Coordinates of C-alpha atoms in Angstrom, one line a residue:
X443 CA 108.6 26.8 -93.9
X444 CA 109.0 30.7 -93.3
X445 CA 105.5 32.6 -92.5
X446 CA 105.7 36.1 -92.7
X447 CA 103.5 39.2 -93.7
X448 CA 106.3 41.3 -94.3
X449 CA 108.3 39.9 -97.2
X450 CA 112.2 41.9 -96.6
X451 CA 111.6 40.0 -93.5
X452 CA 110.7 37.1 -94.7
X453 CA 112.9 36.6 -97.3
X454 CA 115.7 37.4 -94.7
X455 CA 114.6 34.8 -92.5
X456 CA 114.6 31.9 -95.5
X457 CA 117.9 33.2 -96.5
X458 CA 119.5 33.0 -92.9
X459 CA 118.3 29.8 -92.8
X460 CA 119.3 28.6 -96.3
X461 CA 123.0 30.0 -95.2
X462 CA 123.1 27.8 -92.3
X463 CA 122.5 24.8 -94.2
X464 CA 118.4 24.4 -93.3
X465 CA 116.1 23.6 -96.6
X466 CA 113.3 26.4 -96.9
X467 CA 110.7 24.3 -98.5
X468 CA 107.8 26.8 -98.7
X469 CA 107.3 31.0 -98.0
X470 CA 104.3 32.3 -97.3
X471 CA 102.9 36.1 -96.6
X472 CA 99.3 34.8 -94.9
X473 CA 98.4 32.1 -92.4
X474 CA 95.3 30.4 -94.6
X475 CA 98.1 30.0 -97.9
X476 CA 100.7 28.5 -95.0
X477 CA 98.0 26.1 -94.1
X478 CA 97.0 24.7 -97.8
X479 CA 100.3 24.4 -99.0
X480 CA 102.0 22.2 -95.8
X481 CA 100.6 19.5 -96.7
X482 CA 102.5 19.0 -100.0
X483 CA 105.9 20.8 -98.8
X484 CA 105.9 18.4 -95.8
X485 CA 108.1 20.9 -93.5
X486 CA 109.8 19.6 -90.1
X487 CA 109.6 22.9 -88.4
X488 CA 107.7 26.3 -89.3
X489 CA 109.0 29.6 -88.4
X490 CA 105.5 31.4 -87.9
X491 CA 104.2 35.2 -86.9
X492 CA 102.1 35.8 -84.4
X493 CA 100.2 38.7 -86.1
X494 CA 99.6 37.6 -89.9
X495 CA 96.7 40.0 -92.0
X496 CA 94.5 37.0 -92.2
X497 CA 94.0 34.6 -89.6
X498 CA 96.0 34.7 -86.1
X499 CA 99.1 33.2 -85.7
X500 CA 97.2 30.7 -83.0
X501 CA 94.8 29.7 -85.7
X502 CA 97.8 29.0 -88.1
X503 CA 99.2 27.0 -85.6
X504 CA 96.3 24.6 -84.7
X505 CA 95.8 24.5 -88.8
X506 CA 99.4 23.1 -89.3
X507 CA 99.0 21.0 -86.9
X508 CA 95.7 19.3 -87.6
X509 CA 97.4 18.9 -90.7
X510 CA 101.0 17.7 -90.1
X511 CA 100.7 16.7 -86.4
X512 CA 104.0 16.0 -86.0
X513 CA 105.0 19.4 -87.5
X514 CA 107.7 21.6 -84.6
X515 CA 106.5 26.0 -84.4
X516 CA 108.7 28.3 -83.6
X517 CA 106.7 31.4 -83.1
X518 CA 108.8 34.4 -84.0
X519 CA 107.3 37.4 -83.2
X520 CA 107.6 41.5 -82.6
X521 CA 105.0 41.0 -79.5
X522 CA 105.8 39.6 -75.9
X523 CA 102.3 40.1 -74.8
X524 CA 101.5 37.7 -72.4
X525 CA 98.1 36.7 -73.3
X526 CA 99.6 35.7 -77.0
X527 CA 102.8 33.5 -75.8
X528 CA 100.4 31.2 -74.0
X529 CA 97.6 31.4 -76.2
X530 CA 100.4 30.2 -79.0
X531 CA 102.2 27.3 -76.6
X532 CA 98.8 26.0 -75.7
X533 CA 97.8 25.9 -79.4
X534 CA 101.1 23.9 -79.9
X535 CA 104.1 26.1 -80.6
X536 CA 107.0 23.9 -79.8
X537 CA 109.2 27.8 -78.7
X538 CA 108.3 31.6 -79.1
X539 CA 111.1 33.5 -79.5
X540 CA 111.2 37.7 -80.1
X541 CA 112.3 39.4 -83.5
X542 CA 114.6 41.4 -81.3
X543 CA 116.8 38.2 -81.0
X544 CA 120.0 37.9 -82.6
X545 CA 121.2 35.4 -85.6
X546 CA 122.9 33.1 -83.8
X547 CA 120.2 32.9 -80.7
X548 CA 117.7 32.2 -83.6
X549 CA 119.2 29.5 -85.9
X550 CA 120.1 27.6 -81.9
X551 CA 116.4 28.0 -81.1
X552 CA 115.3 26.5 -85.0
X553 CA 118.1 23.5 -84.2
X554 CA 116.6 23.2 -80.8
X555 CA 112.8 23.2 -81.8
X556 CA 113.7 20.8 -84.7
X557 CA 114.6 18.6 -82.0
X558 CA 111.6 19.0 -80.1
X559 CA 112.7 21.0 -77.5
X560 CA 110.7 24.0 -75.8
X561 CA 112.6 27.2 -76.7
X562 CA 111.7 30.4 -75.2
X563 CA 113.1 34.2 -75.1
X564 CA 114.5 34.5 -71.4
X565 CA 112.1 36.7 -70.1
X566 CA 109.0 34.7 -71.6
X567 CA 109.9 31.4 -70.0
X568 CA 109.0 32.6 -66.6
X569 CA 105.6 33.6 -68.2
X570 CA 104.9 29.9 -69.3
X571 CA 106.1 28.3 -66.2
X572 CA 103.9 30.3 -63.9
X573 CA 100.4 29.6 -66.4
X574 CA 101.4 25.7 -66.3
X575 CA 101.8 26.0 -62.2
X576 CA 98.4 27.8 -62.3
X577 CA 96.7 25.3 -64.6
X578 CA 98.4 22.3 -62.6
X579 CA 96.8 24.1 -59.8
X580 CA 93.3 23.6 -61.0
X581 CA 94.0 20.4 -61.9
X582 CA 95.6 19.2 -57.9
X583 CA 92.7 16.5 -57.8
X584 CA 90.9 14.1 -60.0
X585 CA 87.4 14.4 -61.2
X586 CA 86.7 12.6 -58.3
X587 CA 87.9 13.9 -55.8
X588 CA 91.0 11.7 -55.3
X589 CA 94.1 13.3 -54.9
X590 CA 96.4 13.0 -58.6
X591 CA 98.6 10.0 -58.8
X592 CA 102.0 10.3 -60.4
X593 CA 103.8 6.9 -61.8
X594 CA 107.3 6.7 -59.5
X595 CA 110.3 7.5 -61.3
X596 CA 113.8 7.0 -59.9
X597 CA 116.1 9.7 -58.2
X598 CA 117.7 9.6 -61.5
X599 CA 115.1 10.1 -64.1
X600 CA 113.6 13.1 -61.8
X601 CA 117.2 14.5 -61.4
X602 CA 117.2 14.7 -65.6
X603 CA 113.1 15.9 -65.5
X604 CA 114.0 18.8 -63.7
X605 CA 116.7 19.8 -66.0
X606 CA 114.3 19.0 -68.8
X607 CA 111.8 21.6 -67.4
X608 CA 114.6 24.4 -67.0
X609 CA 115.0 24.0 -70.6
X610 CA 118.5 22.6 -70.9
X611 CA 119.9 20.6 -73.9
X612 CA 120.6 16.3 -73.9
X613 CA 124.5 18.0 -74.2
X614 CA 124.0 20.4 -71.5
X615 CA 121.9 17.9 -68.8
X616 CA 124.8 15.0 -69.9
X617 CA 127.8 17.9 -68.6
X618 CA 125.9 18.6 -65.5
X619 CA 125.1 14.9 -64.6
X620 CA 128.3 13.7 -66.2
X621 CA 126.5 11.1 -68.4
X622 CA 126.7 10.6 -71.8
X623 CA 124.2 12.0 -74.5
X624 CA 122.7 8.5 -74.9
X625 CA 122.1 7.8 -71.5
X626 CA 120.4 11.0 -70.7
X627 CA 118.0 10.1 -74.2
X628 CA 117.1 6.8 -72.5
X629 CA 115.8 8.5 -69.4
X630 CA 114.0 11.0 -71.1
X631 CA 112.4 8.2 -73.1
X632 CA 111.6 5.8 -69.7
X633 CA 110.5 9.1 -68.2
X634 CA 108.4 9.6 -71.3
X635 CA 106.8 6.0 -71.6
X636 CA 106.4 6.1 -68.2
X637 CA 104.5 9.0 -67.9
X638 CA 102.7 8.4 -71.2
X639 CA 103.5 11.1 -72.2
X640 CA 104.5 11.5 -76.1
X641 CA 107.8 14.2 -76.6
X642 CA 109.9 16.5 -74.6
X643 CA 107.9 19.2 -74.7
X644 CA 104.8 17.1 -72.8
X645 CA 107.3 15.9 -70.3
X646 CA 108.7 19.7 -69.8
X647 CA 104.9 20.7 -69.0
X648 CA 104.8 17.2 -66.8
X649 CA 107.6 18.4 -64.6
X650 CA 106.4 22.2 -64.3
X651 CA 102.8 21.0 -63.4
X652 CA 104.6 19.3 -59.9
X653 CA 107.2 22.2 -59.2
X654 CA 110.3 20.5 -60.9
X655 CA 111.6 22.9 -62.2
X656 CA 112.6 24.8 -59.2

C-alpha cells in the first residue's frame, strides 16, 4: 500500500513498484483513509509519508499497526529531521529512507523491509544507532538495582548479531562468514528465541543496546 499526499508522486511510486513485479493493493492521499482501508487490502509492507495533511505519519504508523501488527513501514520521506526518524522507528517503521533516493536503492530497501529487515538512508543510520545506545543507557540496570542480565550466546551467534546490527543482508553476513543462507537464518532464529525476542528488527535494537554493532 502507497501513502502519499501528493498524487504524481504517488502514483509514481505504485507504478515503480507494479513494474518491478510488487502488487499495489491500496493508494491512499491521507493517513486516517490509509488506516480504515488496511484492514480489508491486507498489505505486507506500506510505503508511508512522514508529513500527510491529516494525521502524522507516526500516528499512521501506530494505526497500521494496531491494526495489521505484523504489517512492515517503510517511511519514505522529503525530511531527515532527526526528531521524526526516531519518533517514526520507535512507533514501528521497519526502515526510513529519503525521497532523494534513487529507483533501484528504493525497490532494494521495499525487498529488504518485506523481509523484515531495518533499512535506513546512510546518513540516518548513525542517527538511530546513537538514540538506541542512549536509551540502552538509561536502561544499564534493572528496576532493582541489579545489573542487566543478557542470555549467553555462542562466539558464533554474536559474530552474525553484530552483522545483524550493521544492517547487512542473510546473503551478505553468509559471504562474510562463509556460511550458507540457511545457516545464517538458523542463528538469527536461536539468537532470536533465545533472546525472546520476536524479528530481526528487535534483535538489530538487541545488539545496538550492548555496543555490537561496533
Amino acid at each position: 500500500m502507497v501513502v502519499d499526499d501528493h498524487p504524481m508522486w504517488r502514483e509514481g511510486v505504485a507504478r515503480d513498484l507494479t513494474e518491478a513485479g510488487h502488487e499495489v493493493v491500496a493508494s491512499c492521499g491521507e493517513g486516517r483513509q490509509a488506516v480504515r482501508v488496511i484492514g480489508a487490502a491486507r498489505p505486507d509492507l506500506v510505503v508511508l509519508d512522514l508529513q500527510l495533511p491529516d494525521i502524522s505519519g507516526v500516528q499512521v504508523i501506530r494505526g497500521l499497526r494496531a491494526e495489521r501488527p505484523d504489517v512492515r513501514v517503510l517511511m519514505l520521506s522529503a525530511s531527515g529531521e532527526q526528531q521524526g526518524v526516531l519518533d517514526a522507528v520507535k512507533a514501528g517503521a521497519t526502515g526510513y529512507l529519503l525521497k532523494s533516493a534513487g529507483l533501484a536503492e528504493f525497490l532494494d530497501a521495499v525487498r529488504r523491509t518485506a523481509a523484515g529487515e531495518p533499512v535506513f538512508t546512510p546518513g540516518l543510520a548513525g542517527l538511530v544507532l546513537g538514540e538506541y545506545r542512549r536509551l540502552a543507557a538509561v536502561r544499564e540496570q534493572a528496576p532493582d538495582g541489579t545489573p542487566d542480565s543478557a542470555p549467553r550466546l555462542t562466539e558464533r551467534e554474536t559474530e552474525v548479531l553484530r552483522l545483524v546490527a550493521k544492517g547487512m543482508s542473510y546473503k551478505q553476513i553468509a559471504e562474510r562468514l562463509g556460511l550458507s543462507h540457511r545457516t545464517v537464518q538458523n542463528h538469527v532464529q536461536n539468537t532470536l528465541g533465545k533472546l525472546q525476542l520476536h524479528n530481526r528488527v528487535e534483535l538489530t535494537r538487541y545488539a545496538i543496546e550492548r555496543g555490537l554493532d561496533e
